[in-house]
mmCIF file of C-alpha atoms and ligand atoms in Angstrom:
data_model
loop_
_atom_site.group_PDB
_atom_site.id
_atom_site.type_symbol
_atom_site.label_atom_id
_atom_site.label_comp_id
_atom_site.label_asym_id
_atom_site.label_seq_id
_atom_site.Cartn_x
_atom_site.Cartn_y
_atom_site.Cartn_z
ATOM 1 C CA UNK A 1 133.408 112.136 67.161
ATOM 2 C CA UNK A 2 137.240 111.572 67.161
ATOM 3 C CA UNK A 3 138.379 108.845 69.146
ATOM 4 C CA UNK A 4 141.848 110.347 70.586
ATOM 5 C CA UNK A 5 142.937 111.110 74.069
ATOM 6 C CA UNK A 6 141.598 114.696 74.161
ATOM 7 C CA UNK A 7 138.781 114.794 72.406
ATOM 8 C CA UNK A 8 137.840 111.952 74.848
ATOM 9 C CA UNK A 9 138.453 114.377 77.833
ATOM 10 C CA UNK A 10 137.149 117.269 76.426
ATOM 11 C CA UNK A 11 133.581 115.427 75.668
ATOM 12 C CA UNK A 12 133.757 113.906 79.329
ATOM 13 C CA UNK A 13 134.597 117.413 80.571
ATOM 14 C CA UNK A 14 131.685 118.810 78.925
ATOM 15 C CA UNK A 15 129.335 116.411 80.229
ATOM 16 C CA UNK A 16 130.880 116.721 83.892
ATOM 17 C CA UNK A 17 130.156 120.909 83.329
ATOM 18 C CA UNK A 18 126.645 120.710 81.904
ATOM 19 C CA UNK A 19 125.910 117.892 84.708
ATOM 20 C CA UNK A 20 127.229 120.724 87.809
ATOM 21 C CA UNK A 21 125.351 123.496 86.060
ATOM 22 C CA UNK A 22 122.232 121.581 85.763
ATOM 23 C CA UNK A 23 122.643 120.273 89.742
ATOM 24 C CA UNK A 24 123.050 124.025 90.496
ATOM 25 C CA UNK A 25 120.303 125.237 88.335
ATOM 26 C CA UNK A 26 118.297 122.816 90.229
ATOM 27 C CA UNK A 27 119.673 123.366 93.564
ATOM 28 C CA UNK A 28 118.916 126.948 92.825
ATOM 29 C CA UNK A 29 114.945 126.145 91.954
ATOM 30 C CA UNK A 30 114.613 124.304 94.856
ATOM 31 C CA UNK A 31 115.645 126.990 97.311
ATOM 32 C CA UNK A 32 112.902 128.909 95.721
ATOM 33 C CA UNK A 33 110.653 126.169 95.912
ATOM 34 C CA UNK A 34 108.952 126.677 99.064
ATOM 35 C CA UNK A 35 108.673 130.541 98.311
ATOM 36 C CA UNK A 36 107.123 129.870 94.967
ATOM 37 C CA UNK A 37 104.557 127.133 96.730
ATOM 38 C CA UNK A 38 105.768 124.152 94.601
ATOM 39 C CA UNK A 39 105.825 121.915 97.368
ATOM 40 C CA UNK A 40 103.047 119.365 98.121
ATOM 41 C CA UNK A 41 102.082 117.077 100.605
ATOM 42 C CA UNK A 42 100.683 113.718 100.004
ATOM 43 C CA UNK A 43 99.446 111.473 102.748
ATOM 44 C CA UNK A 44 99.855 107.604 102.525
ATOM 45 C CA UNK A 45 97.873 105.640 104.819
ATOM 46 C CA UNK A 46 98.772 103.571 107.453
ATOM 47 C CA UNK A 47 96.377 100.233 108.042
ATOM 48 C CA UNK A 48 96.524 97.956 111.200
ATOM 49 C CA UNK A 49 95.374 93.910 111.267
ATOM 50 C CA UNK A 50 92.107 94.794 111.074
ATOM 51 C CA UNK A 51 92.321 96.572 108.236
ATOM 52 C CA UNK A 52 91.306 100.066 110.547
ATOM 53 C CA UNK A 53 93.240 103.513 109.306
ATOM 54 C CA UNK A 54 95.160 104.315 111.897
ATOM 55 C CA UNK A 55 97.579 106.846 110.558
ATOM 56 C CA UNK A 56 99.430 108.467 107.260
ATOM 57 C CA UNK A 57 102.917 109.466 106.121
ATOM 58 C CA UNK A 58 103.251 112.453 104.794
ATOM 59 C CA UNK A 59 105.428 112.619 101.830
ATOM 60 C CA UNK A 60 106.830 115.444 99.702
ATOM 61 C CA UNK A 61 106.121 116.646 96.433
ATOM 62 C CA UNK A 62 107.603 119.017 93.739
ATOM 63 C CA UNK A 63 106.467 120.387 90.875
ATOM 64 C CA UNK A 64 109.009 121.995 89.004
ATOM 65 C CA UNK A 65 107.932 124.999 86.807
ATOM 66 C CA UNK A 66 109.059 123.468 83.472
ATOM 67 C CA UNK A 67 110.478 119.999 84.835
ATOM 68 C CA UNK A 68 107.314 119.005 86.236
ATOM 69 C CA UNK A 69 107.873 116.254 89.246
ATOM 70 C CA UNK A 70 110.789 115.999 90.557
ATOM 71 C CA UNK A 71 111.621 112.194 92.325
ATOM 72 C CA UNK A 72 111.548 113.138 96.073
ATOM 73 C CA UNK A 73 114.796 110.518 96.397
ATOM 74 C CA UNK A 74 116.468 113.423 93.750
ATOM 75 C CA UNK A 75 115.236 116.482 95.539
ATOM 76 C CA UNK A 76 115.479 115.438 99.586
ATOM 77 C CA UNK A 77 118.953 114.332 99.102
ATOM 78 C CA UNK A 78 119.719 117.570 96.950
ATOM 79 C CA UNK A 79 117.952 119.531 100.000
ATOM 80 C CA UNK A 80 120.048 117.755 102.551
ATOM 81 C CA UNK A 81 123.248 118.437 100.700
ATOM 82 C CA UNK A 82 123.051 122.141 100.075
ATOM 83 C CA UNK A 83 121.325 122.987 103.370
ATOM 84 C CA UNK A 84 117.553 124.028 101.878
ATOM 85 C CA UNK A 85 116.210 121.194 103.888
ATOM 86 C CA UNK A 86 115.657 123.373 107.277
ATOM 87 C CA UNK A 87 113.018 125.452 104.890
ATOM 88 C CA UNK A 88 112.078 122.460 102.884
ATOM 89 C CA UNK A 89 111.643 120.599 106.656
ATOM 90 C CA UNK A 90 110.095 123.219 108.124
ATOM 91 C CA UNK A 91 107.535 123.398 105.828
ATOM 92 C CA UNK A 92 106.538 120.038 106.022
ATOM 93 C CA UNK A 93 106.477 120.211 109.456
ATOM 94 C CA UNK A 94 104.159 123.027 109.840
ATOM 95 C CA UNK A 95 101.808 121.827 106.820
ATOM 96 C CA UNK A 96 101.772 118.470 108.361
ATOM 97 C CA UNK A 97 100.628 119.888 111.121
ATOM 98 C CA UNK A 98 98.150 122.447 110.246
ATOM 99 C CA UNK A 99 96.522 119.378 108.229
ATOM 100 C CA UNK A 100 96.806 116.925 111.624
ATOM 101 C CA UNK A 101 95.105 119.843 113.059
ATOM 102 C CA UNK A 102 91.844 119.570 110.948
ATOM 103 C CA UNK A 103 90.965 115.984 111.656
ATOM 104 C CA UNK A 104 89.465 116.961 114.516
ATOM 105 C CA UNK A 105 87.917 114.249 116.974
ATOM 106 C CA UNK A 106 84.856 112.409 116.185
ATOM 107 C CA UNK A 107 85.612 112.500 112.604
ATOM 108 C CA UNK A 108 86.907 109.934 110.532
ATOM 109 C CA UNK A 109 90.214 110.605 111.005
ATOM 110 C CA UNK A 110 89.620 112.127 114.131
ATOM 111 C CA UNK A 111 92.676 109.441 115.932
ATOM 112 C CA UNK A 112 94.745 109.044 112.939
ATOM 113 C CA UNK A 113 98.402 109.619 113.898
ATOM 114 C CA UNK A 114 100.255 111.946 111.135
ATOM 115 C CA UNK A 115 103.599 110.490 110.473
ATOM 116 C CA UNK A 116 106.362 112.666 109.589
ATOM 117 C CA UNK A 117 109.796 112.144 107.591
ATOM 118 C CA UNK A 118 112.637 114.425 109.159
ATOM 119 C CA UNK A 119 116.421 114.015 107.444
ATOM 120 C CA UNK A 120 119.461 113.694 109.716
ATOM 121 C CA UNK A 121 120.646 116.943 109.144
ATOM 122 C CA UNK A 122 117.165 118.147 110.127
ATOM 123 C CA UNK A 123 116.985 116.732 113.187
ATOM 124 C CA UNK A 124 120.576 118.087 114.289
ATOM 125 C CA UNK A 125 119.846 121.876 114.005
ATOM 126 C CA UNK A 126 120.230 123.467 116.860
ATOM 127 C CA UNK A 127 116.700 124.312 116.947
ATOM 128 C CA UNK A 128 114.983 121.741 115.710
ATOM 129 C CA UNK A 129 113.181 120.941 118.901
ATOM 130 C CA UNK A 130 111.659 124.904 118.751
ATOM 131 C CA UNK A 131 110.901 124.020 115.095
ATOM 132 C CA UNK A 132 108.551 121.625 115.636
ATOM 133 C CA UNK A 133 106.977 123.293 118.992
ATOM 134 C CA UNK A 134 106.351 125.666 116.607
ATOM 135 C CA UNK A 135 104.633 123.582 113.891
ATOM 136 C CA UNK A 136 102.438 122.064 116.996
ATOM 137 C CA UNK A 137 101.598 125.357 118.631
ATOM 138 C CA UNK A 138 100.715 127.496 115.382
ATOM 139 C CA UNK A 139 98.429 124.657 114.261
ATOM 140 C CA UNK A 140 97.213 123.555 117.488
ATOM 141 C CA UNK A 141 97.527 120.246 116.363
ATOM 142 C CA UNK A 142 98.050 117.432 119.260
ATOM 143 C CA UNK A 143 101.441 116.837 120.017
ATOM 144 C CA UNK A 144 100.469 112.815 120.815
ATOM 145 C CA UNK A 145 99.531 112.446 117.125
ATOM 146 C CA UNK A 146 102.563 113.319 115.629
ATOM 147 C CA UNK A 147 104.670 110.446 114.834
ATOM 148 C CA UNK A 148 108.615 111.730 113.267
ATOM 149 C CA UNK A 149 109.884 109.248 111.379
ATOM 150 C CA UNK A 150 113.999 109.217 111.891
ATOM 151 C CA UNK A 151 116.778 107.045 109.869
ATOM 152 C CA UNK A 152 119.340 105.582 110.692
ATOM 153 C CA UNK A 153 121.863 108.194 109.585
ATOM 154 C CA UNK A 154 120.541 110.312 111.956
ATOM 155 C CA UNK A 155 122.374 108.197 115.076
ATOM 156 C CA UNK A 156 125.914 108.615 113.572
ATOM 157 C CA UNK A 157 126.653 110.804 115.971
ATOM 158 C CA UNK A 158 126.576 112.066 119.667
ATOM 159 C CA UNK A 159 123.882 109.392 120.939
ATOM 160 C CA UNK A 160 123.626 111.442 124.452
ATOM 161 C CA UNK A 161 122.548 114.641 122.395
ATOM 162 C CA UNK A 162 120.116 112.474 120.500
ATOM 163 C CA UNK A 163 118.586 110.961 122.989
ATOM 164 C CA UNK A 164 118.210 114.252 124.749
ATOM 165 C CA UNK A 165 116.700 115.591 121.756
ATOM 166 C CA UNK A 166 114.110 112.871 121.300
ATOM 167 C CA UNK A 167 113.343 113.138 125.143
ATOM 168 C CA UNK A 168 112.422 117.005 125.067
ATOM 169 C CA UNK A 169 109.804 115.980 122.428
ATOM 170 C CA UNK A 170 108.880 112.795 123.745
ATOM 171 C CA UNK A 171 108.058 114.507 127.263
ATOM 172 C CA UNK A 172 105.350 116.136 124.840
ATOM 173 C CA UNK A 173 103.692 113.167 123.505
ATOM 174 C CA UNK A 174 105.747 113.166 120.088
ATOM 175 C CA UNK A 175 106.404 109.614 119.044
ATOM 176 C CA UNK A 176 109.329 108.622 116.926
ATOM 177 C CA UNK A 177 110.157 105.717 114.320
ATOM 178 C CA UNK A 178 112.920 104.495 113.120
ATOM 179 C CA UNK A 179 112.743 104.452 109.502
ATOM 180 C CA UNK A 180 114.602 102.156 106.279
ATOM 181 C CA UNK A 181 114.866 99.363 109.286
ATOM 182 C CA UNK A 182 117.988 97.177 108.375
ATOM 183 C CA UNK A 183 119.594 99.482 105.486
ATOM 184 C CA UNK A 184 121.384 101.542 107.763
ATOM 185 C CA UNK A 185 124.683 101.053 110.150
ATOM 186 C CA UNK A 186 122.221 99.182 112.288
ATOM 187 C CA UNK A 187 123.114 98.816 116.390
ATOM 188 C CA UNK A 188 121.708 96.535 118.645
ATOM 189 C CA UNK A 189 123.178 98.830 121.489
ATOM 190 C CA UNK A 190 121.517 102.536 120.129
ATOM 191 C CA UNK A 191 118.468 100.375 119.610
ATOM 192 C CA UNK A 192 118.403 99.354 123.198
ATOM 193 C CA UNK A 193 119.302 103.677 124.226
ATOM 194 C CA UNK A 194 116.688 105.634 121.856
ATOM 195 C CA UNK A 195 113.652 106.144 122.800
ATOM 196 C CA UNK A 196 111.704 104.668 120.179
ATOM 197 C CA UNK A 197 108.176 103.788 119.507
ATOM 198 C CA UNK A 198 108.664 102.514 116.788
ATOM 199 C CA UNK A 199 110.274 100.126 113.647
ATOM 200 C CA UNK A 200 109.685 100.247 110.055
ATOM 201 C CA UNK A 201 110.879 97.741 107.975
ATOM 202 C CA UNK A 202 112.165 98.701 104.832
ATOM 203 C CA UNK A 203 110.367 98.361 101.432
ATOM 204 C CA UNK A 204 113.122 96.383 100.114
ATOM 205 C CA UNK A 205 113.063 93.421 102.713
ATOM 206 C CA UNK A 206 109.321 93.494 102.117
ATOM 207 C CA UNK A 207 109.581 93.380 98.115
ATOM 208 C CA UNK A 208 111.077 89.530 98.208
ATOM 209 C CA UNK A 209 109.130 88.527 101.115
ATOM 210 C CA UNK A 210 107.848 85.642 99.312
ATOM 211 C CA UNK A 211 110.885 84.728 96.483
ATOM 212 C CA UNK A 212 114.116 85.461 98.481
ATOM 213 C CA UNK A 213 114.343 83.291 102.379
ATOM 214 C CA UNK A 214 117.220 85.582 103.357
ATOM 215 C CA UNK A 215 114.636 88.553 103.166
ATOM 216 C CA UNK A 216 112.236 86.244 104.936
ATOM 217 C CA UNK A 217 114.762 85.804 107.851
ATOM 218 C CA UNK A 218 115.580 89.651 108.115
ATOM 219 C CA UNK A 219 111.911 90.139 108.109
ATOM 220 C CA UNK A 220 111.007 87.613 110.709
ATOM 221 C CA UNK A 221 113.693 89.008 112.942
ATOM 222 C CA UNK A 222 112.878 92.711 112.767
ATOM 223 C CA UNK A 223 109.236 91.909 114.007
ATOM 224 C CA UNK A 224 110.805 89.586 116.919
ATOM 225 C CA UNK A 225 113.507 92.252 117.464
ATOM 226 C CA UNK A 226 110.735 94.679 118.006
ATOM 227 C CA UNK A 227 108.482 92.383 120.052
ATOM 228 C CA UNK A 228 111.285 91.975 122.119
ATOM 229 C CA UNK A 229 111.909 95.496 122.819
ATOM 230 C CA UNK A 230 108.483 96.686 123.027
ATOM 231 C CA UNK A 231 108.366 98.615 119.559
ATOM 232 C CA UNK A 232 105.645 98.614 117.174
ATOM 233 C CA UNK A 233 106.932 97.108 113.685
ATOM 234 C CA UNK A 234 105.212 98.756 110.501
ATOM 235 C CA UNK A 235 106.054 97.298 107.003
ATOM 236 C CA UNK A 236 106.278 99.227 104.427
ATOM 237 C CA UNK A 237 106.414 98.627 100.419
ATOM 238 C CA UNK A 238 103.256 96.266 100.930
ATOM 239 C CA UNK A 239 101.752 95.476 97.497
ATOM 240 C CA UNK A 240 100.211 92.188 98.069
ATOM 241 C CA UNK A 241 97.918 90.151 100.139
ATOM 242 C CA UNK A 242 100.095 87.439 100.236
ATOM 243 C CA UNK A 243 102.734 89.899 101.788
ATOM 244 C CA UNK A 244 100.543 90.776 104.072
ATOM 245 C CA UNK A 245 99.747 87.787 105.489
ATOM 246 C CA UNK A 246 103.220 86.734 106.035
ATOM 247 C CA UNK A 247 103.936 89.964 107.910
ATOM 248 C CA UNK A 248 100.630 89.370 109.918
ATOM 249 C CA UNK A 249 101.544 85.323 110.417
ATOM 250 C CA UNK A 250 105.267 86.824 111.592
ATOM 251 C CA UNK A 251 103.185 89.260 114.346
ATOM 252 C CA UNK A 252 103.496 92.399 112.162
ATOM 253 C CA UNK A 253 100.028 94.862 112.325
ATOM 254 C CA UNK A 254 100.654 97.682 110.553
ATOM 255 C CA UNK A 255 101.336 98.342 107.053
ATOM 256 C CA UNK A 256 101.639 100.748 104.238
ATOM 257 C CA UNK A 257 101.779 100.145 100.906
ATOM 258 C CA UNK A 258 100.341 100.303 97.159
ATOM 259 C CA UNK A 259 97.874 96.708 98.580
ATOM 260 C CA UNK A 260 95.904 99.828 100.547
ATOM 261 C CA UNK A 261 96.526 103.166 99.336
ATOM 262 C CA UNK A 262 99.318 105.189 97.483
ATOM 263 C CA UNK A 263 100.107 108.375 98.772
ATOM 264 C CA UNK A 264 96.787 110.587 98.476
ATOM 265 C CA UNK A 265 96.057 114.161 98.513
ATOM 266 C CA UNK A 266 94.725 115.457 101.722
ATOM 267 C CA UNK A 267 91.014 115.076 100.480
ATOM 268 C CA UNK A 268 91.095 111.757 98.959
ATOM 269 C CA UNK A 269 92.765 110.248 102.283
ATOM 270 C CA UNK A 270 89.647 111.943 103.920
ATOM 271 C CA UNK A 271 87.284 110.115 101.717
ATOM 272 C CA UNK A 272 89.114 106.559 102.144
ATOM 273 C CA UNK A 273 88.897 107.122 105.925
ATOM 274 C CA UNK A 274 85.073 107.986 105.582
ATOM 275 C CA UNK A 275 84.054 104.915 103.270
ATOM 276 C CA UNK A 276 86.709 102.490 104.967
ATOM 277 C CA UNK A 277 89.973 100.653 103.747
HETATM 278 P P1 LIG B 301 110.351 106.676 102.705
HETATM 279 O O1 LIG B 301 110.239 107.550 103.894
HETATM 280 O O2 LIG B 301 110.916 105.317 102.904
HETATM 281 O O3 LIG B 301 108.901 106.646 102.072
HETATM 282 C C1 LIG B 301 108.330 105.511 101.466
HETATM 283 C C2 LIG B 301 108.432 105.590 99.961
HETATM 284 O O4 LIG B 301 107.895 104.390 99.396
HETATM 285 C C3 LIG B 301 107.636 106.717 99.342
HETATM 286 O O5 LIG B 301 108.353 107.140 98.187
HETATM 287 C C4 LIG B 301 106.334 106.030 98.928
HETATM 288 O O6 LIG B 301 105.630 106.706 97.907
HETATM 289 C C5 LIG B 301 106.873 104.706 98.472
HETATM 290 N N1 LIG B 301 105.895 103.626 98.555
HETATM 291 C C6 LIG B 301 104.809 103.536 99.333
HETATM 292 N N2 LIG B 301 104.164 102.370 99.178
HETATM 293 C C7 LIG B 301 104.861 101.676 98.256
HETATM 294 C C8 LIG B 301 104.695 100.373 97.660
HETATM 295 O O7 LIG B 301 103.783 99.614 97.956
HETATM 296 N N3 LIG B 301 105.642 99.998 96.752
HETATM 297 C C9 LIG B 301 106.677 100.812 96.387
HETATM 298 N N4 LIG B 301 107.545 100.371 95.490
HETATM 299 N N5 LIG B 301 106.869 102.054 96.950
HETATM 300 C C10 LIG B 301 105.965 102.460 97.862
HETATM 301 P P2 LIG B 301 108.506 108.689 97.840
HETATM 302 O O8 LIG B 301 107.241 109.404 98.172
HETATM 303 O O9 LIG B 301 109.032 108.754 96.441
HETATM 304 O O10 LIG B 301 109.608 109.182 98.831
HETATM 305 C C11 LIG B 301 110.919 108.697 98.755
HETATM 306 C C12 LIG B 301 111.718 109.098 99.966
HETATM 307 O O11 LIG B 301 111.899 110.507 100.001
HETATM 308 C C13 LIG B 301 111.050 108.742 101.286
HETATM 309 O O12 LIG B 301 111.256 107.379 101.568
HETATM 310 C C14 LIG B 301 111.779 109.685 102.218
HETATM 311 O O13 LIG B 301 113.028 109.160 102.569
HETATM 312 C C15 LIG B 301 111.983 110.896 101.342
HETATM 313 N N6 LIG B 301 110.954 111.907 101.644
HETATM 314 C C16 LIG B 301 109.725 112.086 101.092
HETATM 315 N N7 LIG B 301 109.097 113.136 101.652
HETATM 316 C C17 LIG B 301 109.940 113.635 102.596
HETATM 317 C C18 LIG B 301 109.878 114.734 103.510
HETATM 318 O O14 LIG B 301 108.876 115.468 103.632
HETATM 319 N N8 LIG B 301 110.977 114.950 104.305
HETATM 320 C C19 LIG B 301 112.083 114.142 104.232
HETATM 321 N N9 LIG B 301 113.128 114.410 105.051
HETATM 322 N N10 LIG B 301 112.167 113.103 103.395
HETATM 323 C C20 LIG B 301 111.105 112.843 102.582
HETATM 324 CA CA1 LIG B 302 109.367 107.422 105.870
HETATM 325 CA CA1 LIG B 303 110.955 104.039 104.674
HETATM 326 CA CA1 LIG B 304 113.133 104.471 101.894
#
């Protein structure tokens, strides 16, 4: 390739064009994605201290028709930026729940809490609240074992109409979570207002646990933090059991992470629950 001035641009413009058509091609198959049934739901399990199942996130999954799997980091965000996510969200919701639904009582998931991830721009449609009513009613699936995990994103705005929001629910039994703990605009004062049950800490505080002391610290302080205000800390990104037993020696119980389970399909999380962690 020539090495002047134009030919320059012209190869960057190029690669800007094919880079928007392929993001709209994409965009485009995703719309269609929940039409098409491409979407899948894998359930990671959540252990406490005694090494008990007590609950599982449910985490998306698409197979593109030629791609194959697309990284859920790619396809959420690309969801959340051209508006497919109230579909997208709305059938996780509902699948979520239909599959809460069938672990009924006295089985071995029969008190596992089903943990739910719900984007900022999710949460503040207008109907979101009926959305998930909907989900629970449909399925029949008990309101006081859904668990919706939020981030931090969500609270950049209104806090009354948030908390509002999260009240409606939470007069149902819905619990809520704050996910990515620590990577967000955190607030000690919006901590202190939302009606949380609960803290996660993020994966990447919990990767350098054991190398990094600053990660340590932040780690240390989130389970105090949570302690302190009555929330229940979960740690996520666990991979080893010498993580683990610095979160438990910190006051942490509850984990998630490749140490106990990846995400599963609904079937193999059944059989881990039946034989035990
Ligand atoms: P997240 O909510 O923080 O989910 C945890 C991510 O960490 C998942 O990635 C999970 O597979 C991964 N993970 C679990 N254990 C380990 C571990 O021990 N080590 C490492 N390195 N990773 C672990 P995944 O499934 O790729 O999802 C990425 C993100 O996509 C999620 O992060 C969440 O923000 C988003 N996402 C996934 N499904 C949904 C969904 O249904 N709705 C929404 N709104 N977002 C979703
Ligand atoms: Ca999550
Ligand atoms: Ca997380
Ligand atoms: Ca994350």
């Amino acid at each position: 390739a020539k090495h002047d001035g134009r030919s320059t641009f012209r190869l960057f413009d190029e690669g800007l064009r094919s880079r928007v058509a392929e993001r709209a091609q994409l965009e485009a198959a995703l719309r269609q994605a929940v039409p098409r049934n491409e979407l899948t739901l894998l359930y990671q399990p959540q252990i406490d201290a005694d090494g008990a199942l007590v609950g599982a996130e449910a985490l998306c999954r698409w197979i593109h028709p030629e791609r194959g799997p697309v990284s859920p980091a790619v396809f959420i965000a690309l969801a959340e930026d051209s508006g497919s996510i109230y579909a997208l969200g709305e059938w996780v919701l509902r699948t979520a729940c239909r599959e809460l639904a069938s672990w009924r009582p006295g089985t071995p998931l029969g008190q596992a809490v089903m943990a739910v991830n719900v984007s900022a721009r999710q949460f503040h449609h207008p109907d979101f609240v009926g959305q998930v009513l909907d989900a629970l009613h449909s399925s029949d699936a008990d309101p006081a074992r859904l668990k919706l995990e939020l981030t931090e994103s969500v609270v950049a705005r209104d806090l009354d109409a948030i908390v509002n929001k999260m009240g409606a629910l939470k007069a149902l039994g819905v619990r809520f979570s704050l996910d990515d703990f620590g990577t967000g605009y955190s607030s000690l004062s919006y901590l202190k207002r939302l009606p949380l049950d609960q803290l996660k800490i993020d994966q990447s505080f919990v990767r350098d646990l054991l190398a990094d002391p600053n990660d340590a610290a932040i780690v240390r302080t989130v389970i105090a933090l949570g302690a302190s205000l009555g929330l229940a800390v979960v740690a996520e990104g666990v991979e080893t059991a010498e993580q683990r037993a610095v979160l438990l020696a910190a006051g942490c119980r509850m984990y998630q992470g490749y140490l106990f389970a990846k995400p599963l399909a609904a079937e193999d999380l059944l059989a881990l629950a039946a034989r035990g962690v």
